[in-house]
Structure formats: C-alpha cells, structure tokens
C-alpha cells in the first residue's frame, strides 16, 4: 500500500465520464416513469453546471438514456451548446439495415464518441454476440469510437469474448457491472471481472455505485472492498471516475460521491489519482480541446 498523499480532489481537475440529461417532453425515456419521483423531471445543463463548478469538474461525457437515435441527436445538440460537455456516447439501432449509415452520420460530429446498447435490459444475454453486429464493431475500431457496456455480472463473459475478438476496440464496463453494495463482493462478481485483467483494451467506470447501496446508508467502508478489487484487476490506468448524475440523486448527491471517491484515492500517488479523475477518460474518449 502506498503512503497517503497530501492531495485533495479540490486540487485536481476532473472529467466526469458518465452523466445524463433528459427532457421528459421528448417522450422516449420508456424506463422513466412517475414512480421514479425524484428522477421524473427534466435534468438539463442548467441543473448540473453549479455541481460541476463546486467539484472542479471541467468536462463531462454525456451518455444516452433512451433507446432512440433521436435522443443521440438531442445530446449532440446539447454538446455543441454547452462548453463542459466534451463528448457524447449515443445509441444506435444495431439491428437496423442502415446502422452503418447512421454511425457514419454520427461519426461526422466531433462530439460523438461511441455507442451504448442497453444490454442490461435485453433478456437474451447472448444478443450482443450475433454475427450481424461484426461490421458495427469493425466500424467502431476503424473510427476510433468506443463501446460502453451497460451490463451486470452475467453479461461479462460475452463482453470478454467481444473484447478478445476485437483487441483494438475500446470497451468500458459501466458502473463496475452494478454489484450489490449491501454486502461484501461476491465470488462470482470478482471472478467475472478478473477475466479482464490482461485485456488492455477494456476499462471500467467507477460510477453508479450509490444506487447499488442501501438507500440512505451508503458509507466509505462499504465501498472500499469494491474499489480495491477493481483497482487490483484494472489498475490506475484503466479506471475512470463518473457520477451517473442525476441517477445518483436516488441515494446521495454529486458532492457526496466526489467526497467518497476522494477518500478512496488518498492512498494512491497524485499521478494515479489524476489518471482516475481525468486522464484515463481523456485518453479513452479521445478528448482534445474542441473549443
């Protein structure tokens, strides 16, 4: 274990590699129902900008929240209008005969960084392995675009197959594959993550864990074994920090998540901390200065 460093998250500029915006009147957020009372409202740049300033977050990656290509266009429009949005991970209909044409159109926009199918919602865990998707992965590789894997532990074996099949494909596992934080890490979760240890093209997002913890009872001690295990598998060069805002509001807030992450990272060197807070996301999503 490394000596604790005299560095605070307030001293480090950050990139939030995973946040969302939505506008209910658009009508394509099928998962977003009135029962999700806190989330069932518009969340737009004006609602996030102060949170970013307070936490010294200079850029964000805006990630799809609807299974429509229209939403991807909406997110790209927001990126062009808001200086802190550095990139967009969108959605495409992978089963459409015109998907490569759609990807070509999106890829012409410098803010388009990759795709995220909502695999956690697809009943067939083998859906993503269909041969007809091979040209899509080849397109992503050829255009330096990424693949965000919204998965749980039962999907990880297939993500491993894809990552091995396309060693130049940039893959990132979202939200640490959504483990249950109300108990110690399970053997299965650890085994399924460990298969990625030698796959340098696969990264992981340290994000989304507040909503996997007991409501109103999230604390540092619950997170330590999860973070430490992720660090042991992926190392400081393949972990990137994200908020999952506004979903995290179901069990906390932006400042809480920044503070918890800050405490988890204190035992690591400033260079390692900077990688997790921003450098890895910058490299993974190819974020030169766009403005």
PDB file of C-alpha atoms in Angstrom:
ATOM      1  CA  UNK A   1       0.000   0.000   0.000  1.00  0.00           C
ATOM      2  CA  UNK A   2       1.314   3.425  -0.908  1.00  0.00           C
ATOM      3  CA  UNK A   3       1.722   6.235   1.585  1.00  0.00           C
ATOM      4  CA  UNK A   4      -1.172   8.646   1.832  1.00  0.00           C
ATOM      5  CA  UNK A   5      -0.644  11.686  -0.366  1.00  0.00           C
ATOM      6  CA  UNK A   6      -1.234  15.290   0.644  1.00  0.00           C
ATOM      7  CA  UNK A   7      -3.566  15.971  -2.208  1.00  0.00           C
ATOM      8  CA  UNK A   8      -7.275  16.730  -2.250  1.00  0.00           C
ATOM      9  CA  UNK A   9      -9.804  16.257  -5.003  1.00  0.00           C
ATOM     10  CA  UNK A  10     -10.344  20.017  -4.924  1.00  0.00           C
ATOM     11  CA  UNK A  11      -6.788  20.362  -6.266  1.00  0.00           C
ATOM     12  CA  UNK A  12      -7.388  18.064  -9.240  1.00  0.00           C
ATOM     13  CA  UNK A  13      -9.331  18.954 -12.347  1.00  0.00           C
ATOM     14  CA  UNK A  14     -11.803  16.202 -13.166  1.00  0.00           C
ATOM     15  CA  UNK A  15     -13.653  14.700 -16.093  1.00  0.00           C
ATOM     16  CA  UNK A  16     -16.994  13.147 -15.273  1.00  0.00           C
ATOM     17  CA  UNK A  17     -17.012  10.197 -17.673  1.00  0.00           C
ATOM     18  CA  UNK A  18     -20.695   9.373 -17.185  1.00  0.00           C
ATOM     19  CA  UNK A  19     -23.660  11.710 -16.772  1.00  0.00           C
ATOM     20  CA  UNK A  20     -27.101  12.099 -18.323  1.00  0.00           C
ATOM     21  CA  UNK A  21     -29.547  14.778 -19.406  1.00  0.00           C
ATOM     22  CA  UNK A  22     -33.167  14.266 -20.313  1.00  0.00           C
ATOM     23  CA  UNK A  23     -36.247  16.261 -21.184  1.00  0.00           C
ATOM     24  CA  UNK A  24     -39.488  14.407 -20.451  1.00  0.00           C
ATOM     25  CA  UNK A  25     -41.475  16.140 -23.180  1.00  0.00           C
ATOM     26  CA  UNK A  26     -39.354  14.325 -25.765  1.00  0.00           C
ATOM     27  CA  UNK A  27     -41.266  11.172 -24.826  1.00  0.00           C
ATOM     28  CA  UNK A  28     -38.697   8.437 -25.476  1.00  0.00           C
ATOM     29  CA  UNK A  29     -37.490   7.614 -21.948  1.00  0.00           C
ATOM     30  CA  UNK A  30     -39.562   4.463 -21.586  1.00  0.00           C
ATOM     31  CA  UNK A  31     -37.883   3.384 -18.328  1.00  0.00           C
ATOM     32  CA  UNK A  32     -38.516   6.765 -16.709  1.00  0.00           C
ATOM     33  CA  UNK A  33     -41.929   6.566 -15.038  1.00  0.00           C
ATOM     34  CA  UNK A  34     -43.692   8.725 -12.415  1.00  0.00           C
ATOM     35  CA  UNK A  35     -42.843   6.082  -9.802  1.00  0.00           C
ATOM     36  CA  UNK A  36     -39.239   7.306 -10.019  1.00  0.00           C
ATOM     37  CA  UNK A  37     -40.385  10.511  -8.393  1.00  0.00           C
ATOM     38  CA  UNK A  38     -37.032  12.220  -7.920  1.00  0.00           C
ATOM     39  CA  UNK A  39     -35.905  11.442 -11.467  1.00  0.00           C
ATOM     40  CA  UNK A  40     -39.244  12.125 -13.148  1.00  0.00           C
ATOM     41  CA  UNK A  41     -38.434  15.692 -14.116  1.00  0.00           C
ATOM     42  CA  UNK A  42     -36.215  17.447 -16.624  1.00  0.00           C
ATOM     43  CA  UNK A  43     -32.474  17.332 -15.992  1.00  0.00           C
ATOM     44  CA  UNK A  44     -30.613  19.697 -18.282  1.00  0.00           C
ATOM     45  CA  UNK A  45     -27.266  21.553 -18.271  1.00  0.00           C
ATOM     46  CA  UNK A  46     -28.557  24.382 -16.100  1.00  0.00           C
ATOM     47  CA  UNK A  47     -29.254  21.827 -13.355  1.00  0.00           C
ATOM     48  CA  UNK A  48     -25.705  20.445 -13.336  1.00  0.00           C
ATOM     49  CA  UNK A  49     -23.377  23.374 -14.027  1.00  0.00           C
ATOM     50  CA  UNK A  50     -23.044  24.549 -10.406  1.00  0.00           C
ATOM     51  CA  UNK A  51     -22.376  20.996  -9.193  1.00  0.00           C
ATOM     52  CA  UNK A  52     -19.507  20.761 -11.671  1.00  0.00           C
ATOM     53  CA  UNK A  53     -18.028  24.084 -10.615  1.00  0.00           C
ATOM     54  CA  UNK A  54     -18.224  23.170  -6.927  1.00  0.00           C
ATOM     55  CA  UNK A  55     -16.402  19.866  -7.547  1.00  0.00           C
ATOM     56  CA  UNK A  56     -13.823  21.216 -10.025  1.00  0.00           C
ATOM     57  CA  UNK A  57     -15.198  19.097 -12.877  1.00  0.00           C
ATOM     58  CA  UNK A  58     -14.172  20.757 -16.123  1.00  0.00           C
ATOM     59  CA  UNK A  59     -15.603  18.339 -18.680  1.00  0.00           C
ATOM     60  CA  UNK A  60     -18.194  15.579 -18.884  1.00  0.00           C
ATOM     61  CA  UNK A  61     -19.149  12.700 -21.118  1.00  0.00           C
ATOM     62  CA  UNK A  62     -22.882  12.738 -21.810  1.00  0.00           C
ATOM     63  CA  UNK A  63     -24.328   9.223 -22.079  1.00  0.00           C
ATOM     64  CA  UNK A  64     -27.564   8.070 -23.699  1.00  0.00           C
ATOM     65  CA  UNK A  65     -30.629   7.407 -21.548  1.00  0.00           C
ATOM     66  CA  UNK A  66     -33.116   6.430 -24.270  1.00  0.00           C
ATOM     67  CA  UNK A  67     -33.098   3.722 -26.909  1.00  0.00           C
ATOM     68  CA  UNK A  68     -33.610   6.119 -29.802  1.00  0.00           C
ATOM     69  CA  UNK A  69     -31.322   7.725 -32.327  1.00  0.00           C
ATOM     70  CA  UNK A  70     -33.352  10.923 -31.923  1.00  0.00           C
ATOM     71  CA  UNK A  71     -32.051  11.192 -28.361  1.00  0.00           C
ATOM     72  CA  UNK A  72     -28.477  10.892 -29.604  1.00  0.00           C
ATOM     73  CA  UNK A  73     -29.100  13.883 -31.886  1.00  0.00           C
ATOM     74  CA  UNK A  74     -30.573  15.749 -28.902  1.00  0.00           C
ATOM     75  CA  UNK A  75     -27.460  15.017 -26.829  1.00  0.00           C
ATOM     76  CA  UNK A  76     -25.136  16.105 -29.627  1.00  0.00           C
ATOM     77  CA  UNK A  77     -27.052  19.367 -29.857  1.00  0.00           C
ATOM     78  CA  UNK A  78     -26.546  19.902 -26.119  1.00  0.00           C
ATOM     79  CA  UNK A  79     -22.832  19.183 -26.532  1.00  0.00           C
ATOM     80  CA  UNK A  80     -22.487  21.912 -29.126  1.00  0.00           C
ATOM     81  CA  UNK A  81     -24.264  24.411 -26.863  1.00  0.00           C
ATOM     82  CA  UNK A  82     -22.540  23.653 -23.540  1.00  0.00           C
ATOM     83  CA  UNK A  83     -18.806  24.080 -23.139  1.00  0.00           C
ATOM     84  CA  UNK A  84     -18.412  21.489 -20.374  1.00  0.00           C
ATOM     85  CA  UNK A  85     -19.817  18.607 -22.471  1.00  0.00           C
ATOM     86  CA  UNK A  86     -16.751  17.125 -24.164  1.00  0.00           C
ATOM     87  CA  UNK A  87     -18.352  14.080 -25.766  1.00  0.00           C
ATOM     88  CA  UNK A  88     -21.494  12.023 -26.298  1.00  0.00           C
ATOM     89  CA  UNK A  89     -21.962   8.269 -26.034  1.00  0.00           C
ATOM     90  CA  UNK A  90     -25.103   7.607 -28.027  1.00  0.00           C
ATOM     91  CA  UNK A  91     -27.417   4.813 -29.071  1.00  0.00           C
ATOM     92  CA  UNK A  92     -27.968   3.267 -32.491  1.00  0.00           C
ATOM     93  CA  UNK A  93     -30.352   0.581 -33.644  1.00  0.00           C
ATOM     94  CA  UNK A  94     -27.826  -2.207 -34.067  1.00  0.00           C
ATOM     95  CA  UNK A  95     -30.444  -4.370 -35.807  1.00  0.00           C
ATOM     96  CA  UNK A  96     -31.241  -1.778 -38.480  1.00  0.00           C
ATOM     97  CA  UNK A  97     -30.046  -2.444 -42.056  1.00  0.00           C
ATOM     98  CA  UNK A  98     -28.929   1.203 -42.173  1.00  0.00           C
ATOM     99  CA  UNK A  99     -26.977   1.204 -38.916  1.00  0.00           C
ATOM    100  CA  UNK A 100     -23.615   1.810 -40.605  1.00  0.00           C
ATOM    101  CA  UNK A 101     -25.050   4.813 -42.438  1.00  0.00           C
ATOM    102  CA  UNK A 102     -26.347   6.148 -39.127  1.00  0.00           C
ATOM    103  CA  UNK A 103     -22.973   5.602 -37.498  1.00  0.00           C
ATOM    104  CA  UNK A 104     -21.246   7.372 -40.371  1.00  0.00           C
ATOM    105  CA  UNK A 105     -23.530  10.373 -39.913  1.00  0.00           C
ATOM    106  CA  UNK A 106     -22.963  10.484 -36.167  1.00  0.00           C
ATOM    107  CA  UNK A 107     -19.198   9.987 -36.537  1.00  0.00           C
ATOM    108  CA  UNK A 108     -19.008  13.173 -38.615  1.00  0.00           C
ATOM    109  CA  UNK A 109     -19.777  15.073 -35.419  1.00  0.00           C
ATOM    110  CA  UNK A 110     -16.587  15.544 -33.332  1.00  0.00           C
ATOM    111  CA  UNK A 111     -18.576  15.171 -30.121  1.00  0.00           C
ATOM    112  CA  UNK A 112     -19.747  11.659 -30.959  1.00  0.00           C
ATOM    113  CA  UNK A 113     -17.513   9.241 -29.056  1.00  0.00           C
ATOM    114  CA  UNK A 114     -19.201   5.843 -29.193  1.00  0.00           C
ATOM    115  CA  UNK A 115     -22.303   3.769 -28.578  1.00  0.00           C
ATOM    116  CA  UNK A 116     -24.048   2.151 -25.652  1.00  0.00           C
ATOM    117  CA  UNK A 117     -26.697  -0.520 -26.226  1.00  0.00           C
ATOM    118  CA  UNK A 118     -28.763  -1.012 -23.081  1.00  0.00           C
ATOM    119  CA  UNK A 119     -27.663  -4.623 -22.622  1.00  0.00           C
ATOM    120  CA  UNK A 120     -28.854  -4.861 -19.026  1.00  0.00           C
ATOM    121  CA  UNK A 121     -32.440  -4.544 -20.302  1.00  0.00           C
ATOM    122  CA  UNK A 122     -32.148  -7.211 -23.019  1.00  0.00           C
ATOM    123  CA  UNK A 123     -33.381 -10.592 -21.803  1.00  0.00           C
ATOM    124  CA  UNK A 124     -31.089 -12.632 -24.055  1.00  0.00           C
ATOM    125  CA  UNK A 125     -27.583 -12.242 -22.621  1.00  0.00           C
ATOM    126  CA  UNK A 126     -26.160 -13.609 -25.903  1.00  0.00           C
ATOM    127  CA  UNK A 127     -27.900 -10.985 -28.051  1.00  0.00           C
ATOM    128  CA  UNK A 128     -24.726  -8.936 -28.470  1.00  0.00           C
ATOM    129  CA  UNK A 129     -22.814 -11.894 -29.965  1.00  0.00           C
ATOM    130  CA  UNK A 130     -24.780 -12.007 -33.231  1.00  0.00           C
ATOM    131  CA  UNK A 131     -22.533 -12.166 -36.295  1.00  0.00           C
ATOM    132  CA  UNK A 132     -24.530  -9.413 -38.000  1.00  0.00           C
ATOM    133  CA  UNK A 133     -23.075  -6.953 -35.466  1.00  0.00           C
ATOM    134  CA  UNK A 134     -19.490  -7.634 -36.580  1.00  0.00           C
ATOM    135  CA  UNK A 135     -19.471  -4.730 -39.110  1.00  0.00           C
ATOM    136  CA  UNK A 136     -20.565  -2.386 -36.315  1.00  0.00           C
ATOM    137  CA  UNK A 137     -17.619  -3.324 -34.126  1.00  0.00           C
ATOM    138  CA  UNK A 138     -15.314  -3.053 -37.131  1.00  0.00           C
ATOM    139  CA  UNK A 139     -16.675   0.448 -37.784  1.00  0.00           C
ATOM    140  CA  UNK A 140     -16.057   1.473 -34.181  1.00  0.00           C
ATOM    141  CA  UNK A 141     -12.452   0.270 -34.372  1.00  0.00           C
ATOM    142  CA  UNK A 142     -11.800   1.936 -37.723  1.00  0.00           C
ATOM    143  CA  UNK A 143     -13.172   5.268 -36.498  1.00  0.00           C
ATOM    144  CA  UNK A 144     -11.597   5.236 -33.009  1.00  0.00           C
ATOM    145  CA  UNK A 145     -15.019   5.054 -31.368  1.00  0.00           C
ATOM    146  CA  UNK A 146     -15.811   3.255 -28.141  1.00  0.00           C
ATOM    147  CA  UNK A 147     -18.236   0.675 -26.807  1.00  0.00           C
ATOM    148  CA  UNK A 148     -19.845   1.349 -23.435  1.00  0.00           C
ATOM    149  CA  UNK A 149     -21.033  -1.890 -21.854  1.00  0.00           C
ATOM    150  CA  UNK A 150     -24.101  -1.323 -19.651  1.00  0.00           C
ATOM    151  CA  UNK A 151     -24.045  -4.747 -18.066  1.00  0.00           C
ATOM    152  CA  UNK A 152     -24.376  -6.842 -14.947  1.00  0.00           C
ATOM    153  CA  UNK A 153     -22.095  -9.703 -13.962  1.00  0.00           C
ATOM    154  CA  UNK A 154     -23.992 -12.250 -16.106  1.00  0.00           C
ATOM    155  CA  UNK A 155     -23.068 -10.288 -19.248  1.00  0.00           C
ATOM    156  CA  UNK A 156     -19.351 -10.014 -18.574  1.00  0.00           C
ATOM    157  CA  UNK A 157     -18.295 -13.285 -20.203  1.00  0.00           C
ATOM    158  CA  UNK A 158     -19.751 -12.135 -23.523  1.00  0.00           C
ATOM    159  CA  UNK A 159     -18.141  -8.703 -23.233  1.00  0.00           C
ATOM    160  CA  UNK A 160     -14.865 -10.554 -22.699  1.00  0.00           C
ATOM    161  CA  UNK A 161     -15.443 -12.514 -25.930  1.00  0.00           C
ATOM    162  CA  UNK A 162     -16.071  -9.306 -27.879  1.00  0.00           C
ATOM    163  CA  UNK A 163     -13.035  -7.576 -26.399  1.00  0.00           C
ATOM    164  CA  UNK A 164     -10.816 -10.532 -27.329  1.00  0.00           C
ATOM    165  CA  UNK A 165     -12.328 -10.743 -30.816  1.00  0.00           C
ATOM    166  CA  UNK A 166     -11.579  -7.050 -31.392  1.00  0.00           C
ATOM    167  CA  UNK A 167      -8.377  -6.261 -29.479  1.00  0.00           C
ATOM    168  CA  UNK A 168      -8.307  -2.701 -30.848  1.00  0.00           C
ATOM    169  CA  UNK A 169     -11.890  -1.977 -29.756  1.00  0.00           C
ATOM    170  CA  UNK A 170     -12.096   0.393 -26.800  1.00  0.00           C
ATOM    171  CA  UNK A 171     -14.531  -1.172 -24.310  1.00  0.00           C
ATOM    172  CA  UNK A 172     -15.586   0.235 -20.956  1.00  0.00           C
ATOM    173  CA  UNK A 173     -17.666  -1.610 -18.365  1.00  0.00           C
ATOM    174  CA  UNK A 174     -20.211   0.780 -16.867  1.00  0.00           C
ATOM    175  CA  UNK A 175     -20.807   1.122 -13.125  1.00  0.00           C
ATOM    176  CA  UNK A 176     -18.462  -1.758 -12.169  1.00  0.00           C
ATOM    177  CA  UNK A 177     -21.131  -4.122 -13.604  1.00  0.00           C
ATOM    178  CA  UNK A 178     -23.580  -2.937 -10.914  1.00  0.00           C
ATOM    179  CA  UNK A 179     -22.714  -5.112  -7.896  1.00  0.00           C
ATOM    180  CA  UNK A 180     -24.888  -5.027  -4.777  1.00  0.00           C
ATOM    181  CA  UNK A 181     -23.078  -2.804  -2.284  1.00  0.00           C
ATOM    182  CA  UNK A 182     -25.148  -4.012   0.661  1.00  0.00           C
ATOM    183  CA  UNK A 183     -22.834  -6.993   1.113  1.00  0.00           C
ATOM    184  CA  UNK A 184     -19.162  -7.902   0.555  1.00  0.00           C
ATOM    185  CA  UNK A 185     -18.111  -8.504  -3.060  1.00  0.00           C
ATOM    186  CA  UNK A 186     -19.439 -11.818  -4.322  1.00  0.00           C
ATOM    187  CA  UNK A 187     -17.149 -14.544  -5.595  1.00  0.00           C
ATOM    188  CA  UNK A 188     -18.935 -14.541  -8.955  1.00  0.00           C
ATOM    189  CA  UNK A 189     -18.582 -10.772  -9.431  1.00  0.00           C
ATOM    190  CA  UNK A 190     -14.883 -10.989  -8.643  1.00  0.00           C
ATOM    191  CA  UNK A 191     -14.332 -13.960 -10.941  1.00  0.00           C
ATOM    192  CA  UNK A 192     -16.183 -12.335 -13.819  1.00  0.00           C
ATOM    193  CA  UNK A 193     -14.212  -9.102 -13.522  1.00  0.00           C
ATOM    194  CA  UNK A 194     -10.878 -10.877 -13.121  1.00  0.00           C
ATOM    195  CA  UNK A 195     -11.061 -12.279 -16.657  1.00  0.00           C
ATOM    196  CA  UNK A 196     -10.369  -8.743 -17.934  1.00  0.00           C
ATOM    197  CA  UNK A 197      -7.104  -8.355 -16.052  1.00  0.00           C
ATOM    198  CA  UNK A 198      -4.916  -8.903 -19.104  1.00  0.00           C
ATOM    199  CA  UNK A 199      -7.194  -7.239 -21.657  1.00  0.00           C
ATOM    200  CA  UNK A 200      -5.656  -3.809 -22.078  1.00  0.00           C
ATOM    201  CA  UNK A 201      -8.478  -2.604 -24.348  1.00  0.00           C
ATOM    202  CA  UNK A 202     -11.070  -2.923 -21.567  1.00  0.00           C
ATOM    203  CA  UNK A 203     -11.534  -0.208 -18.951  1.00  0.00           C
ATOM    204  CA  UNK A 204     -14.085   0.223 -16.169  1.00  0.00           C
ATOM    205  CA  UNK A 205     -16.112   3.141 -14.846  1.00  0.00           C
ATOM    206  CA  UNK A 206     -16.083   3.741 -11.123  1.00  0.00           C
ATOM    207  CA  UNK A 207     -19.606   5.113 -11.191  1.00  0.00           C
ATOM    208  CA  UNK A 208     -23.190   4.244 -10.413  1.00  0.00           C
ATOM    209  CA  UNK A 209     -22.466   2.591  -7.071  1.00  0.00           C
ATOM    210  CA  UNK A 210     -24.510   4.904  -4.857  1.00  0.00           C
ATOM    211  CA  UNK A 211     -27.699   3.473  -6.318  1.00  0.00           C
ATOM    212  CA  UNK A 212     -26.468  -0.070  -5.701  1.00  0.00           C
ATOM    213  CA  UNK A 213     -26.019   0.632  -1.973  1.00  0.00           C
ATOM    214  CA  UNK A 214     -28.729   0.544   0.717  1.00  0.00           C
ATOM    215  CA  UNK A 215     -30.900   3.648   0.453  1.00  0.00           C
ATOM    216  CA  UNK A 216     -29.785   6.298   2.920  1.00  0.00           C
ATOM    217  CA  UNK A 217     -26.957   4.155   4.243  1.00  0.00           C
ATOM    218  CA  UNK A 218     -24.007   4.457   1.898  1.00  0.00           C
ATOM    219  CA  UNK A 219     -20.607   4.780   3.542  1.00  0.00           C
ATOM    220  CA  UNK A 220     -16.932   4.522   2.752  1.00  0.00           C
ATOM    221  CA  UNK A 221     -16.434   1.123   4.391  1.00  0.00           C
ATOM    222  CA  UNK A 222     -18.970  -0.458   2.040  1.00  0.00           C
ATOM    223  CA  UNK A 223     -17.127   0.878  -0.998  1.00  0.00           C
ATOM    224  CA  UNK A 224     -13.547   0.071  -0.028  1.00  0.00           C
ATOM    225  CA  UNK A 225     -13.554  -3.672  -0.898  1.00  0.00           C
ATOM    226  CA  UNK A 226     -15.204  -2.951  -4.254  1.00  0.00           C
ATOM    227  CA  UNK A 227     -12.797  -0.204  -5.213  1.00  0.00           C
ATOM    228  CA  UNK A 228      -9.774  -2.138  -4.001  1.00  0.00           C
ATOM    229  CA  UNK A 229     -10.748  -5.169  -6.053  1.00  0.00           C
ATOM    230  CA  UNK A 230     -11.408  -3.107  -9.184  1.00  0.00           C
ATOM    231  CA  UNK A 231      -8.019  -1.477  -8.669  1.00  0.00           C
ATOM    232  CA  UNK A 232      -6.338  -4.875  -8.342  1.00  0.00           C
ATOM    233  CA  UNK A 233      -7.786  -6.021 -11.672  1.00  0.00           C
ATOM    234  CA  UNK A 234      -7.704  -2.887 -13.830  1.00  0.00           C
ATOM    235  CA  UNK A 235      -5.009  -0.764 -12.205  1.00  0.00           C
ATOM    236  CA  UNK A 236      -4.926   3.013 -12.135  1.00  0.00           C
ATOM    237  CA  UNK A 237      -4.606   3.272 -15.923  1.00  0.00           C
ATOM    238  CA  UNK A 238      -7.924   1.571 -16.759  1.00  0.00           C
ATOM    239  CA  UNK A 239     -10.328   3.078 -14.204  1.00  0.00           C
ATOM    240  CA  UNK A 240     -12.226   6.298 -14.845  1.00  0.00           C
ATOM    241  CA  UNK A 241     -14.438   8.216 -12.488  1.00  0.00           C
ATOM    242  CA  UNK A 242     -18.030   9.090 -13.295  1.00  0.00           C
ATOM    243  CA  UNK A 243     -21.022  10.391 -11.387  1.00  0.00           C
ATOM    244  CA  UNK A 244     -24.043   8.796 -13.087  1.00  0.00           C
ATOM    245  CA  UNK A 245     -25.826  12.084 -12.354  1.00  0.00           C
ATOM    246  CA  UNK A 246     -28.772  12.552 -11.978  1.00  0.00           C
ATOM    247  CA  UNK A 247     -29.460   8.870 -11.219  1.00  0.00           C
ATOM    248  CA  UNK A 248     -27.138   9.128  -8.199  1.00  0.00           C
ATOM    249  CA  UNK A 249     -29.652  11.528  -6.621  1.00  0.00           C
ATOM    250  CA  UNK A 250     -31.727   8.475  -5.691  1.00  0.00           C
ATOM    251  CA  UNK A 251     -29.216   7.798  -2.914  1.00  0.00           C
ATOM    252  CA  UNK A 252     -26.988  10.824  -2.413  1.00  0.00           C
ATOM    253  CA  UNK A 253     -25.666  13.769  -4.340  1.00  0.00           C
ATOM    254  CA  UNK A 254     -22.762  14.873  -6.506  1.00  0.00           C
ATOM    255  CA  UNK A 255     -20.676  16.273  -3.653  1.00  0.00           C
ATOM    256  CA  UNK A 256     -21.073  13.067  -1.625  1.00  0.00           C
ATOM    257  CA  UNK A 257     -19.833  10.886  -4.473  1.00  0.00           C
ATOM    258  CA  UNK A 258     -16.863  13.166  -5.119  1.00  0.00           C
ATOM    259  CA  UNK A 259     -16.024  13.134  -1.410  1.00  0.00           C
ATOM    260  CA  UNK A 260     -16.250   9.338  -1.121  1.00  0.00           C
ATOM    261  CA  UNK A 261     -14.070   8.861  -4.193  1.00  0.00           C
ATOM    262  CA  UNK A 262     -11.571  11.376  -2.860  1.00  0.00           C
ATOM    263  CA  UNK A 263     -11.206   9.353   0.349  1.00  0.00           C
ATOM    264  CA  UNK A 264     -10.795   6.107  -1.597  1.00  0.00           C
ATOM    265  CA  UNK A 265      -8.000   7.595  -3.701  1.00  0.00           C
ATOM    266  CA  UNK A 266      -5.991   9.251  -0.933  1.00  0.00           C
ATOM    267  CA  UNK A 267      -3.629   6.284  -0.519  1.00  0.00           C
ATOM    268  CA  UNK A 268      -2.566   6.471  -4.162  1.00  0.00           C
ATOM    269  CA  UNK A 269       0.003   8.742  -5.809  1.00  0.00           C
ATOM    270  CA  UNK A 270      -1.002  12.079  -7.363  1.00  0.00           C
ATOM    271  CA  UNK A 271      -0.286  10.619 -10.794  1.00  0.00           C
ATOM    272  CA  UNK A 272      -2.601   7.658 -10.176  1.00  0.00           C
ATOM    273  CA  UNK A 273      -5.300   9.922  -8.799  1.00  0.00           C
ATOM    274  CA  UNK A 274      -5.094  12.190 -11.851  1.00  0.00           C
ATOM    275  CA  UNK A 275      -5.454   9.190 -14.149  1.00  0.00           C
ATOM    276  CA  UNK A 276      -8.659   8.053 -12.450  1.00  0.00           C
ATOM    277  CA  UNK A 277     -10.136  11.534 -12.070  1.00  0.00           C
ATOM    278  CA  UNK A 278      -9.492  12.661 -15.650  1.00  0.00           C
ATOM    279  CA  UNK A 279      -6.537  11.390 -17.698  1.00  0.00           C
ATOM    280  CA  UNK A 280      -7.988   7.965 -18.475  1.00  0.00           C
ATOM    281  CA  UNK A 281     -11.296   9.415 -19.664  1.00  0.00           C
ATOM    282  CA  UNK A 282      -9.453  11.953 -21.780  1.00  0.00           C
ATOM    283  CA  UNK A 283      -7.445   9.203 -23.472  1.00  0.00           C
ATOM    284  CA  UNK A 284     -10.290   6.695 -23.791  1.00  0.00           C
ATOM    285  CA  UNK A 285     -12.755   9.142 -25.337  1.00  0.00           C
ATOM    286  CA  UNK A 286     -10.112  10.962 -27.362  1.00  0.00           C
ATOM    287  CA  UNK A 287     -10.799  14.387 -25.889  1.00  0.00           C
ATOM    288  CA  UNK A 288      -8.625  17.023 -27.494  1.00  0.00           C
ATOM    289  CA  UNK A 289      -9.624  20.616 -26.920  1.00  0.00           C
ATOM    290  CA  UNK A 290     -12.667  21.029 -29.150  1.00  0.00           C
ATOM    291  CA  UNK A 291     -13.184  24.702 -28.406  1.00  0.00           C
TER     292      UNK A 291
END
